Short mmCIF file of C-alpha atoms and ligand atoms in Angstrom, two decimals:
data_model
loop_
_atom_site.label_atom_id
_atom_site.label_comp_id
_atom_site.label_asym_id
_atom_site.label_seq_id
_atom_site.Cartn_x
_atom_site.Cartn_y
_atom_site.Cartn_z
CA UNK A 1 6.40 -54.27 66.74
CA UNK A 2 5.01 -50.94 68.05
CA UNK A 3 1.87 -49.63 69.70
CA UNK A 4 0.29 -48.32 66.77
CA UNK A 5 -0.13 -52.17 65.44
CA UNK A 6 -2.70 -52.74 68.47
CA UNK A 7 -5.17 -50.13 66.93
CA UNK A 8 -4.14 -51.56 63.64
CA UNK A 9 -4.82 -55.04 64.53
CA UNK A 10 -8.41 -54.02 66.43
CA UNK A 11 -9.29 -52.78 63.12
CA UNK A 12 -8.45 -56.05 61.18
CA UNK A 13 -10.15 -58.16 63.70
CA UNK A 14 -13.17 -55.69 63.76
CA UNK A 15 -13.35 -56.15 59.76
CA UNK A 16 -13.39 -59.78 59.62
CA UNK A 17 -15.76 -60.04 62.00
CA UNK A 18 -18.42 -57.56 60.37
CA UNK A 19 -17.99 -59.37 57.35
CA UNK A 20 -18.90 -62.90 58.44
CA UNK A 21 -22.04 -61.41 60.86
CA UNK A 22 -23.71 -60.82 57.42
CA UNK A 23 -23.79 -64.70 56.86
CA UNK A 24 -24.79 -65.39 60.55
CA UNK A 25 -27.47 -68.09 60.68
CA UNK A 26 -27.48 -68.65 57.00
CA UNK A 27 -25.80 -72.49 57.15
CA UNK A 28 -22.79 -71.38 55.66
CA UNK A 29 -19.63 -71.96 57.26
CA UNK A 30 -17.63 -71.74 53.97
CA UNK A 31 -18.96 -68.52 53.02
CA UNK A 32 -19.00 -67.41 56.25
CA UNK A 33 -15.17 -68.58 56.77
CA UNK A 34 -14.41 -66.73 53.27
CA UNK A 35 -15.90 -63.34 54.10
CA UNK A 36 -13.54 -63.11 57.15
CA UNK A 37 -10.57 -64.29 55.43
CA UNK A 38 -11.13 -61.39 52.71
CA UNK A 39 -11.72 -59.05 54.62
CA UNK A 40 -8.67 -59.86 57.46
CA UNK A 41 -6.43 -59.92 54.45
CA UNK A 42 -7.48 -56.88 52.81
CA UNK A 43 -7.18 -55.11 56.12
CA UNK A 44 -3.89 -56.47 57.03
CA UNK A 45 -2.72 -55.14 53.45
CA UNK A 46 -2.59 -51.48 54.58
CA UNK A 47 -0.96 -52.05 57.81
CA UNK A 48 3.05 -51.04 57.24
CA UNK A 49 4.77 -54.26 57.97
CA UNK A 50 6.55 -56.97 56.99
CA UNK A 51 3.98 -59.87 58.13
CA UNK A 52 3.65 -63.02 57.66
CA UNK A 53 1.14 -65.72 58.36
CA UNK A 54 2.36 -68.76 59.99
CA UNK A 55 -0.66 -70.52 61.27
CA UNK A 56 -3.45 -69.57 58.56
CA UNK A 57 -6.43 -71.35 56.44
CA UNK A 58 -4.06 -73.94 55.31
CA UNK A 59 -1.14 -75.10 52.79
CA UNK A 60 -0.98 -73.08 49.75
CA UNK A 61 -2.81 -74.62 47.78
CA UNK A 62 -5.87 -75.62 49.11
CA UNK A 63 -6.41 -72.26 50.51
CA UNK A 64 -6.41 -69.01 48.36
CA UNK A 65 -5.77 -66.84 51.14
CA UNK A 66 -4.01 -66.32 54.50
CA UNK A 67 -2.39 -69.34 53.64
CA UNK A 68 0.48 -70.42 55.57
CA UNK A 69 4.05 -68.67 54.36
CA UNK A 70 1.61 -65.48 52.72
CA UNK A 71 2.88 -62.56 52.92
CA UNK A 72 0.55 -59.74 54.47
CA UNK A 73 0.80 -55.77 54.80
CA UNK A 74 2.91 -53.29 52.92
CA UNK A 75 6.02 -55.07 52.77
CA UNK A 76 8.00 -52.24 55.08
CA UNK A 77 8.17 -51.94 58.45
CA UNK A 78 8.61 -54.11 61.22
CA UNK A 79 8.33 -58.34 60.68
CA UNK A 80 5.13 -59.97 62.34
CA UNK A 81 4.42 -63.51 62.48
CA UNK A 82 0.67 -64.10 62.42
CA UNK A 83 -1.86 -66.99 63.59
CA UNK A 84 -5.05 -66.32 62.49
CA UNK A 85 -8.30 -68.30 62.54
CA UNK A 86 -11.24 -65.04 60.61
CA UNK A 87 -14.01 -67.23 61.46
CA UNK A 88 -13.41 -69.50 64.77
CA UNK A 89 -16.34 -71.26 65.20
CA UNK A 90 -17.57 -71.46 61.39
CA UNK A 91 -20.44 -74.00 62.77
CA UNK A 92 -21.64 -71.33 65.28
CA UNK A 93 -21.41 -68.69 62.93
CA UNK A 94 -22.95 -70.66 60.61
CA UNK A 95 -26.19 -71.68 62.97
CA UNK A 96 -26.14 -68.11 64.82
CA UNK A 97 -25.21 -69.63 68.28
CA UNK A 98 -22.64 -67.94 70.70
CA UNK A 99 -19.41 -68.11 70.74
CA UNK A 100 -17.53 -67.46 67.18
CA UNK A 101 -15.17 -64.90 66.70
CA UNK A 102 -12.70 -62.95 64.46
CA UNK A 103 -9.09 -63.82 66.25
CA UNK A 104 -5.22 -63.19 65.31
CA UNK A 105 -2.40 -63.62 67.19
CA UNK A 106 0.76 -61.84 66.21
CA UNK A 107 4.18 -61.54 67.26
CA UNK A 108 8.25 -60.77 66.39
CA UNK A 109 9.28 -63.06 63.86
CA UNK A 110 9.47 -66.91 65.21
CA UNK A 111 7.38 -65.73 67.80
CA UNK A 112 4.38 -68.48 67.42
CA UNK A 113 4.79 -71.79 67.20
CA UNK A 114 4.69 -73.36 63.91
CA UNK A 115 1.47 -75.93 64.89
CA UNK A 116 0.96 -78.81 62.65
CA UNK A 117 -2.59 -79.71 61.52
CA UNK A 118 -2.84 -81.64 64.54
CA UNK A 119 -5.12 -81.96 68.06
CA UNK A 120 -3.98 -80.84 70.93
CA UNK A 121 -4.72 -81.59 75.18
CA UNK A 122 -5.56 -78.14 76.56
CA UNK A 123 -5.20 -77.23 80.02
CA UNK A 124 -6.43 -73.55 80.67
CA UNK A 125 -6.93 -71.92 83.81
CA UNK A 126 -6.96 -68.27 85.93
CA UNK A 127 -3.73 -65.88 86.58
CA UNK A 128 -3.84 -67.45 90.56
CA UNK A 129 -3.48 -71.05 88.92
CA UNK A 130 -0.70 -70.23 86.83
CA UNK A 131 1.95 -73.20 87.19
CA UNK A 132 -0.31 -74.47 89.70
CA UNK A 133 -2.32 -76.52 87.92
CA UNK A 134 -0.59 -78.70 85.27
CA UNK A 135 -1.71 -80.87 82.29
CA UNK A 136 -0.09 -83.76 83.35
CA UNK A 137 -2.24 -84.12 87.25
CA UNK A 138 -5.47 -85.87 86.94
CA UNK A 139 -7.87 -83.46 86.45
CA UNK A 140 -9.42 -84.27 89.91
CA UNK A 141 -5.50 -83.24 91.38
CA UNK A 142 -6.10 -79.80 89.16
CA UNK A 143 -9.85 -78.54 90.11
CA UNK A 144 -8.49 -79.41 94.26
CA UNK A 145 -5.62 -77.04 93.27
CA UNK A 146 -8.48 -74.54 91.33
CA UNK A 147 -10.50 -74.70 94.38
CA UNK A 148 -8.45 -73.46 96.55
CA UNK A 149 -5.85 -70.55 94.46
CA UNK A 150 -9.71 -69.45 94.02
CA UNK A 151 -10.94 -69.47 97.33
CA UNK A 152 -14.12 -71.48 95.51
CA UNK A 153 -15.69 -74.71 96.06
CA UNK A 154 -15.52 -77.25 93.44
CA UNK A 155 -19.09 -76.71 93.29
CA UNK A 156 -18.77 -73.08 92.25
CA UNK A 157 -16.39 -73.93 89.57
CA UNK A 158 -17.28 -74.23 85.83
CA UNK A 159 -15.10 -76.18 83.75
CA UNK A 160 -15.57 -75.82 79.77
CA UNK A 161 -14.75 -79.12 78.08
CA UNK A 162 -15.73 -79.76 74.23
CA UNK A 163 -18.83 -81.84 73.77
CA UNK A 164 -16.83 -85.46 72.14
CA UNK A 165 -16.74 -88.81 72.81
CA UNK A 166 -13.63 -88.44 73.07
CA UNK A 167 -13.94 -86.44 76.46
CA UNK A 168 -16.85 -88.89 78.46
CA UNK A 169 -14.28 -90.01 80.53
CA UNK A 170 -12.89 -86.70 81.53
CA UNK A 171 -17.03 -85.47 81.69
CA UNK A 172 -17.32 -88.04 84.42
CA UNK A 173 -14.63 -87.30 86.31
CA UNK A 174 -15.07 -83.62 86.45
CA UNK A 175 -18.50 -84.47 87.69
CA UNK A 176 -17.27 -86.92 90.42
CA UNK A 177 -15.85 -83.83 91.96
CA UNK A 178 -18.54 -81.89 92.12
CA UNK A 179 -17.36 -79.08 89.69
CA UNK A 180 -19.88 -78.24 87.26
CA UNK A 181 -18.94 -79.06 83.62
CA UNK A 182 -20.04 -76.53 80.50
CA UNK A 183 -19.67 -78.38 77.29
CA UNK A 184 -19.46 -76.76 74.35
CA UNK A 185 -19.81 -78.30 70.44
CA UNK A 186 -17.41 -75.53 69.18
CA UNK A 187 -14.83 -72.33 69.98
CA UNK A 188 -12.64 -73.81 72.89
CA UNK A 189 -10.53 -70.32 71.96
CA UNK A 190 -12.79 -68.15 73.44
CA UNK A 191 -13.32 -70.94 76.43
CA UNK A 192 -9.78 -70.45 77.34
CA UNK A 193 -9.18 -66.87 77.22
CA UNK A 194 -12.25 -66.63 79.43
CA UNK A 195 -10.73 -68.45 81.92
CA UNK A 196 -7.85 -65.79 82.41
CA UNK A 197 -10.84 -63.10 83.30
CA UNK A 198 -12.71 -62.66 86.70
CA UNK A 199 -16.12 -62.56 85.83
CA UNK A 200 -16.77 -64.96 82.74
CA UNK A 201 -17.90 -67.47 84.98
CA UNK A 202 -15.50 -69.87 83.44
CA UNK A 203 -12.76 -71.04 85.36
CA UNK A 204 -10.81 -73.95 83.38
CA UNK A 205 -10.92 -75.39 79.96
CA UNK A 206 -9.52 -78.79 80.02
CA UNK A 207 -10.08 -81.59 77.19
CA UNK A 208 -9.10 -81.99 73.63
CA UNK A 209 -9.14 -79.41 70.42
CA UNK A 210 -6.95 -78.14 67.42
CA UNK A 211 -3.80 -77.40 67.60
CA UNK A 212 -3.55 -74.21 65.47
CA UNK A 213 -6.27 -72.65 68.00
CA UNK A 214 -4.07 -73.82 70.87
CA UNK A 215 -1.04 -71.27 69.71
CA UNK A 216 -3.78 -68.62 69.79
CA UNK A 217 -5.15 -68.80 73.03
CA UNK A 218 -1.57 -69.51 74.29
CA UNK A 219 -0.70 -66.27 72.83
CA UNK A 220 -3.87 -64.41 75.15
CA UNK A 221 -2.99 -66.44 77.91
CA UNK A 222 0.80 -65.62 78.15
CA UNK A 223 0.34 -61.62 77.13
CA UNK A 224 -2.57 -61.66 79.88
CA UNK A 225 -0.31 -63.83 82.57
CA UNK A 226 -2.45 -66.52 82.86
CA UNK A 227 -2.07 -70.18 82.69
CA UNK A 228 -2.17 -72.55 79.05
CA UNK A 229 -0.27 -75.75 78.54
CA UNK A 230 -0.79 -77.89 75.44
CA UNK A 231 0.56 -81.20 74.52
CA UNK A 232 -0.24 -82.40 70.67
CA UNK A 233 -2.55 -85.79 70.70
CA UNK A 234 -1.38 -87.95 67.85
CA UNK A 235 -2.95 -91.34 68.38
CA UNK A 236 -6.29 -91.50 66.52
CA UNK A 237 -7.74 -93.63 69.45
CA UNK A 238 -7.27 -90.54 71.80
CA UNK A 239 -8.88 -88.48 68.97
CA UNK A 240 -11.81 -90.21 68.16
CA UNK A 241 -12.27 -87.73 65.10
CA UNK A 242 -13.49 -89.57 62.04
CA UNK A 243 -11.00 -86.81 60.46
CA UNK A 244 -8.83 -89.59 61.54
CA UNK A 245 -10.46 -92.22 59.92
CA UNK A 246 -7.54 -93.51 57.39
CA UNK A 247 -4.83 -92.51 59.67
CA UNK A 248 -2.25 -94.69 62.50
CA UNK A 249 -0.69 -93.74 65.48
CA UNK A 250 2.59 -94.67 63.97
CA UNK A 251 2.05 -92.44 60.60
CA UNK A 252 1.12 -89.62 62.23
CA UNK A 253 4.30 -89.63 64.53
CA UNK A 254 6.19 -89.94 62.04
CA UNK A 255 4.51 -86.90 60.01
CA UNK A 256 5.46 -84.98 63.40
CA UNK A 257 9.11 -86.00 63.03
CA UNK A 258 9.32 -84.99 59.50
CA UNK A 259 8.26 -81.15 60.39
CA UNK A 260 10.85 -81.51 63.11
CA UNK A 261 9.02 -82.98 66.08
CA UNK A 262 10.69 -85.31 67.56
CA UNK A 263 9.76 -85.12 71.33
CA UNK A 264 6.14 -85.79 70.44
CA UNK A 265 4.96 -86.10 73.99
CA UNK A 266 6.38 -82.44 75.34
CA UNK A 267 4.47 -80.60 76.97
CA UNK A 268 4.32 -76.81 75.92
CA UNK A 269 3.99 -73.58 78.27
CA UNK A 270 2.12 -70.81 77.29
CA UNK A 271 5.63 -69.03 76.91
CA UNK A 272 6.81 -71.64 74.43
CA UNK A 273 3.59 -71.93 71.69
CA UNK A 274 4.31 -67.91 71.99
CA UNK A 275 7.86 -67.23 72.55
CA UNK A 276 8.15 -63.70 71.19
CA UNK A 277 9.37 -61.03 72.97
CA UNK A 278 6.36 -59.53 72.05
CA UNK A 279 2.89 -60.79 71.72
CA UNK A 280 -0.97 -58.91 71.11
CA UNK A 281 -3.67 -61.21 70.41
CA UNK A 282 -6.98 -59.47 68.78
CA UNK A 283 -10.60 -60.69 68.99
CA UNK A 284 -13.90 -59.29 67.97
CA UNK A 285 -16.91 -61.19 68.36
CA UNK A 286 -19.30 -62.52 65.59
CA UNK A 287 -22.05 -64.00 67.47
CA UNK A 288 -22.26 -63.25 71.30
CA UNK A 289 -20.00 -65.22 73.86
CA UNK A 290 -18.55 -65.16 76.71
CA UNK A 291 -16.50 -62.20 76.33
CA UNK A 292 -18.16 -60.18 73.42
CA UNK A 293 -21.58 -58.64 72.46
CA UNK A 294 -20.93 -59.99 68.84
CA UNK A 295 -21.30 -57.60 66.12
CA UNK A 296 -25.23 -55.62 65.59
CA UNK A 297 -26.59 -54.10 62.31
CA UNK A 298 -28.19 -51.27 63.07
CA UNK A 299 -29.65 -48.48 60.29
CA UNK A 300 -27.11 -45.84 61.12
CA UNK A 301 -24.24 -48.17 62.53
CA UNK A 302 -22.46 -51.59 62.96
CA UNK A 303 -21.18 -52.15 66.32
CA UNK A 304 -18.42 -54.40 67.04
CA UNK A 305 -16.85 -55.42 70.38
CA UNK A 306 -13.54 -56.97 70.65
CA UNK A 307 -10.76 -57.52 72.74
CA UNK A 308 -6.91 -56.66 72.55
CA UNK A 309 -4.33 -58.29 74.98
CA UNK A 310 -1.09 -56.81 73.96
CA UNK A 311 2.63 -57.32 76.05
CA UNK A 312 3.79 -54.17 73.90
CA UNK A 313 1.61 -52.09 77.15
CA UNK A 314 0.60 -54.70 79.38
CA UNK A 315 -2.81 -53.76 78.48
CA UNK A 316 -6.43 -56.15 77.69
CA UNK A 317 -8.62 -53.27 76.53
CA UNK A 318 -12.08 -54.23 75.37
CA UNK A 319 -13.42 -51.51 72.79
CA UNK A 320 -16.86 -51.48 72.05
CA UNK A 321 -16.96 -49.57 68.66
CA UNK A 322 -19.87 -47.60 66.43
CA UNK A 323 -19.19 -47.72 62.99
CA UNK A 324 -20.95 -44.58 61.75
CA UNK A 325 -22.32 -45.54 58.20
CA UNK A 326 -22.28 -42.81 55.42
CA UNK A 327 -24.98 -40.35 55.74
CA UNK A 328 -25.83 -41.56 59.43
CA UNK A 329 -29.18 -39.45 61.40
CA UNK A 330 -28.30 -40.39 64.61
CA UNK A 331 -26.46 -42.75 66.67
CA UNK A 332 -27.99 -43.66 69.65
CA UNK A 333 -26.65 -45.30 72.59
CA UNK A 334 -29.13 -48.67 72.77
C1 LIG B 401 -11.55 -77.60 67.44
C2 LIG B 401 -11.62 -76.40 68.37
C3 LIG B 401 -12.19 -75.19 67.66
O1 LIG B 401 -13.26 -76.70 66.07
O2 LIG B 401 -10.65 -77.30 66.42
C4 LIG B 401 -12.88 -77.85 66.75
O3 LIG B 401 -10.31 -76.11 68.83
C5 LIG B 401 -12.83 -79.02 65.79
O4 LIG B 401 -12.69 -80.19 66.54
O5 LIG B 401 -12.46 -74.16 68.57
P1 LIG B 401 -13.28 -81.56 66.00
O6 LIG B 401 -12.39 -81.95 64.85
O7 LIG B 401 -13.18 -82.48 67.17
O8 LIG B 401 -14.69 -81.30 65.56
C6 LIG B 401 -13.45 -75.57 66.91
O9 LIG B 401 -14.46 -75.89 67.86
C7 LIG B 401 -13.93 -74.40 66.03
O10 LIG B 401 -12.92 -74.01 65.13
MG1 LIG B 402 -11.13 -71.05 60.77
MG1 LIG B 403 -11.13 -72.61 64.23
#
């Protein structure tokens, strides 16, 4: 991987997320989900690389695109693993409320971890925290630790935690500490690569979400030097997802140990769910969020904003870009 594939990968990012802002607010998320996907792969097509996608919409054949084992780009050039999620946050999208984005995470090949369709317990937290806080303390142990690598009282620290039942526990003990707790029904990807910038107002994501989306926000975490642990959940009483309805603690351990799982408990650094020697994650907001505008329609242009964290130049660089649309009067700065 070279330099050039950050600009390339902006683009792609940019694309997908332009292309599911014109189903905003319409209710939906399939369509919405769809556009991206299209236009990420049709992107990625011109890109000179050998890529492949190794976390994607799915198996083969239940998704027609940017399934997992697809090959994407020219077919020469260097070999990129990809995770991608076009449309993270389809419900948001879908009902126009903050937070979903456009997001890929690439790296050398092998570079991602290959995540199974499973959940995952997500610690996030700030560049100070880094292997300071850890995802197996009591999350009372980690916000004392928070509170002070931040020089903040619990009270000034917001902790993002996903809005389940499986997570009323955790809720209440957050709020026994004094921290302030931000749920949120959807996006914990964007939740966790706020936490890794002064200024977001978010300072920890803790609590239970996808797996696939985990490798992602490992991949911004570890390319931006700040702290992400995950550990797969597998017991459908931990869950509480009716997605888990039909399903035992026993099967789905051994579904882990058939893809080669066997240590089902580990817990995995940042530098393990992305390994590679190099790593760029790409965002570009659909609908507004914590670290995006989201993408406008105006008459003469489509704005975008995104962000790149690549290890290729040690670099997060968030672009706000003006697509000039053919025969444009005037673009004004609004
Ligand atoms: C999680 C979270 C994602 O969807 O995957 C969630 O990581 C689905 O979780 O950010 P449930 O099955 O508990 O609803 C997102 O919120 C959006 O893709
Ligand atoms: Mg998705
Ligand atoms: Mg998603």
């Amino acid at each position: 991987m070279d330099r050039t594939l950050i600009q390339e990968l902006l683009e792609v990012v940019e694309q997908a997320a332009i292309a599911s802002a014109r189903l905003t607010g319409l209710g939906k998320k399939d369509e919405a989900d769809a556009a991206a996907v299209e236009a990420m792969r049709t992107r990625m097509g011109s890109i000179a690389m050998q890529g492949r996608i190794v976390i994607g919409e799915g198996e083969r054949d239940e998704a027609p695109m940017l399934y997992i084992g697809e090959e994407v780009g020219s077919g020469t050039g260097p070999g990129v693993d990809f995770a991608v999620d076009p449309c993270e946050g389809t419900n948001l999208c879908a009902n126009a409320q903050d937070g979903s984005m456009a997001v890929l995470a690439a790296s050398d090949r092998g570079g991602l971890f290959y995540a199974p369709d499973f959940y995952m317990k997500k610690l996030a937290a700030p560049p100070a925290a880094k292997g300071k806080v850890d995802i197996r303390k009591s999350a009372t142990e980690n916000i004392a630790i928070l509170s002070e690598v931040l020089g903040l009282a619990p009270s000034e620290l917001t902790i993002v935690v996903m809005d389940r039942a499986r997570h009323k526990d955790l809720i209440a003990e957050i709020r026994a500490t004094g921290a302030r707790v931000k749920p949120i029904s959807d996006g914990d990807v964007q939740a966790a690569i706020a936490c890794g910038f002064a200024g977001t107002g978010t300072h920890c994501l803790m609590g239970i979400g996808a797996a696939p989306e985990g490798v992602i926000s490992a991949a911004a975490l570890r390319a931006l030097g700040g702290h992400f642990q995950g550990q797969l959940v597998y017991d459908p009483a931990v869950a509480q997802t009716s997605e888990w309805a039909d399903y035992t603690k026993e099967g789905n351990i051994a579904r882990l140990n058939e893809m080669g799982i066997t240590d089902v408990d580990k817990v995995y650094e940042a530098e393990e769910l992305a390994s590679g020697e190099n790593v760029v994650f790409a965002g570009s907001g659909i609908t507004p969020g914590l670290l995006f505008k989201g993408v406008v329609f105006e008459s003469d242009c489509t704005r975008t904003s995104s962000l790149i964290i690549s290890t290729l130049d040690r670099s997060a660089r968030f672009t706000d870009t003006v697509h000039i649309k053919e025969g444009a009067k005037s673009i004004a700065l609004r």
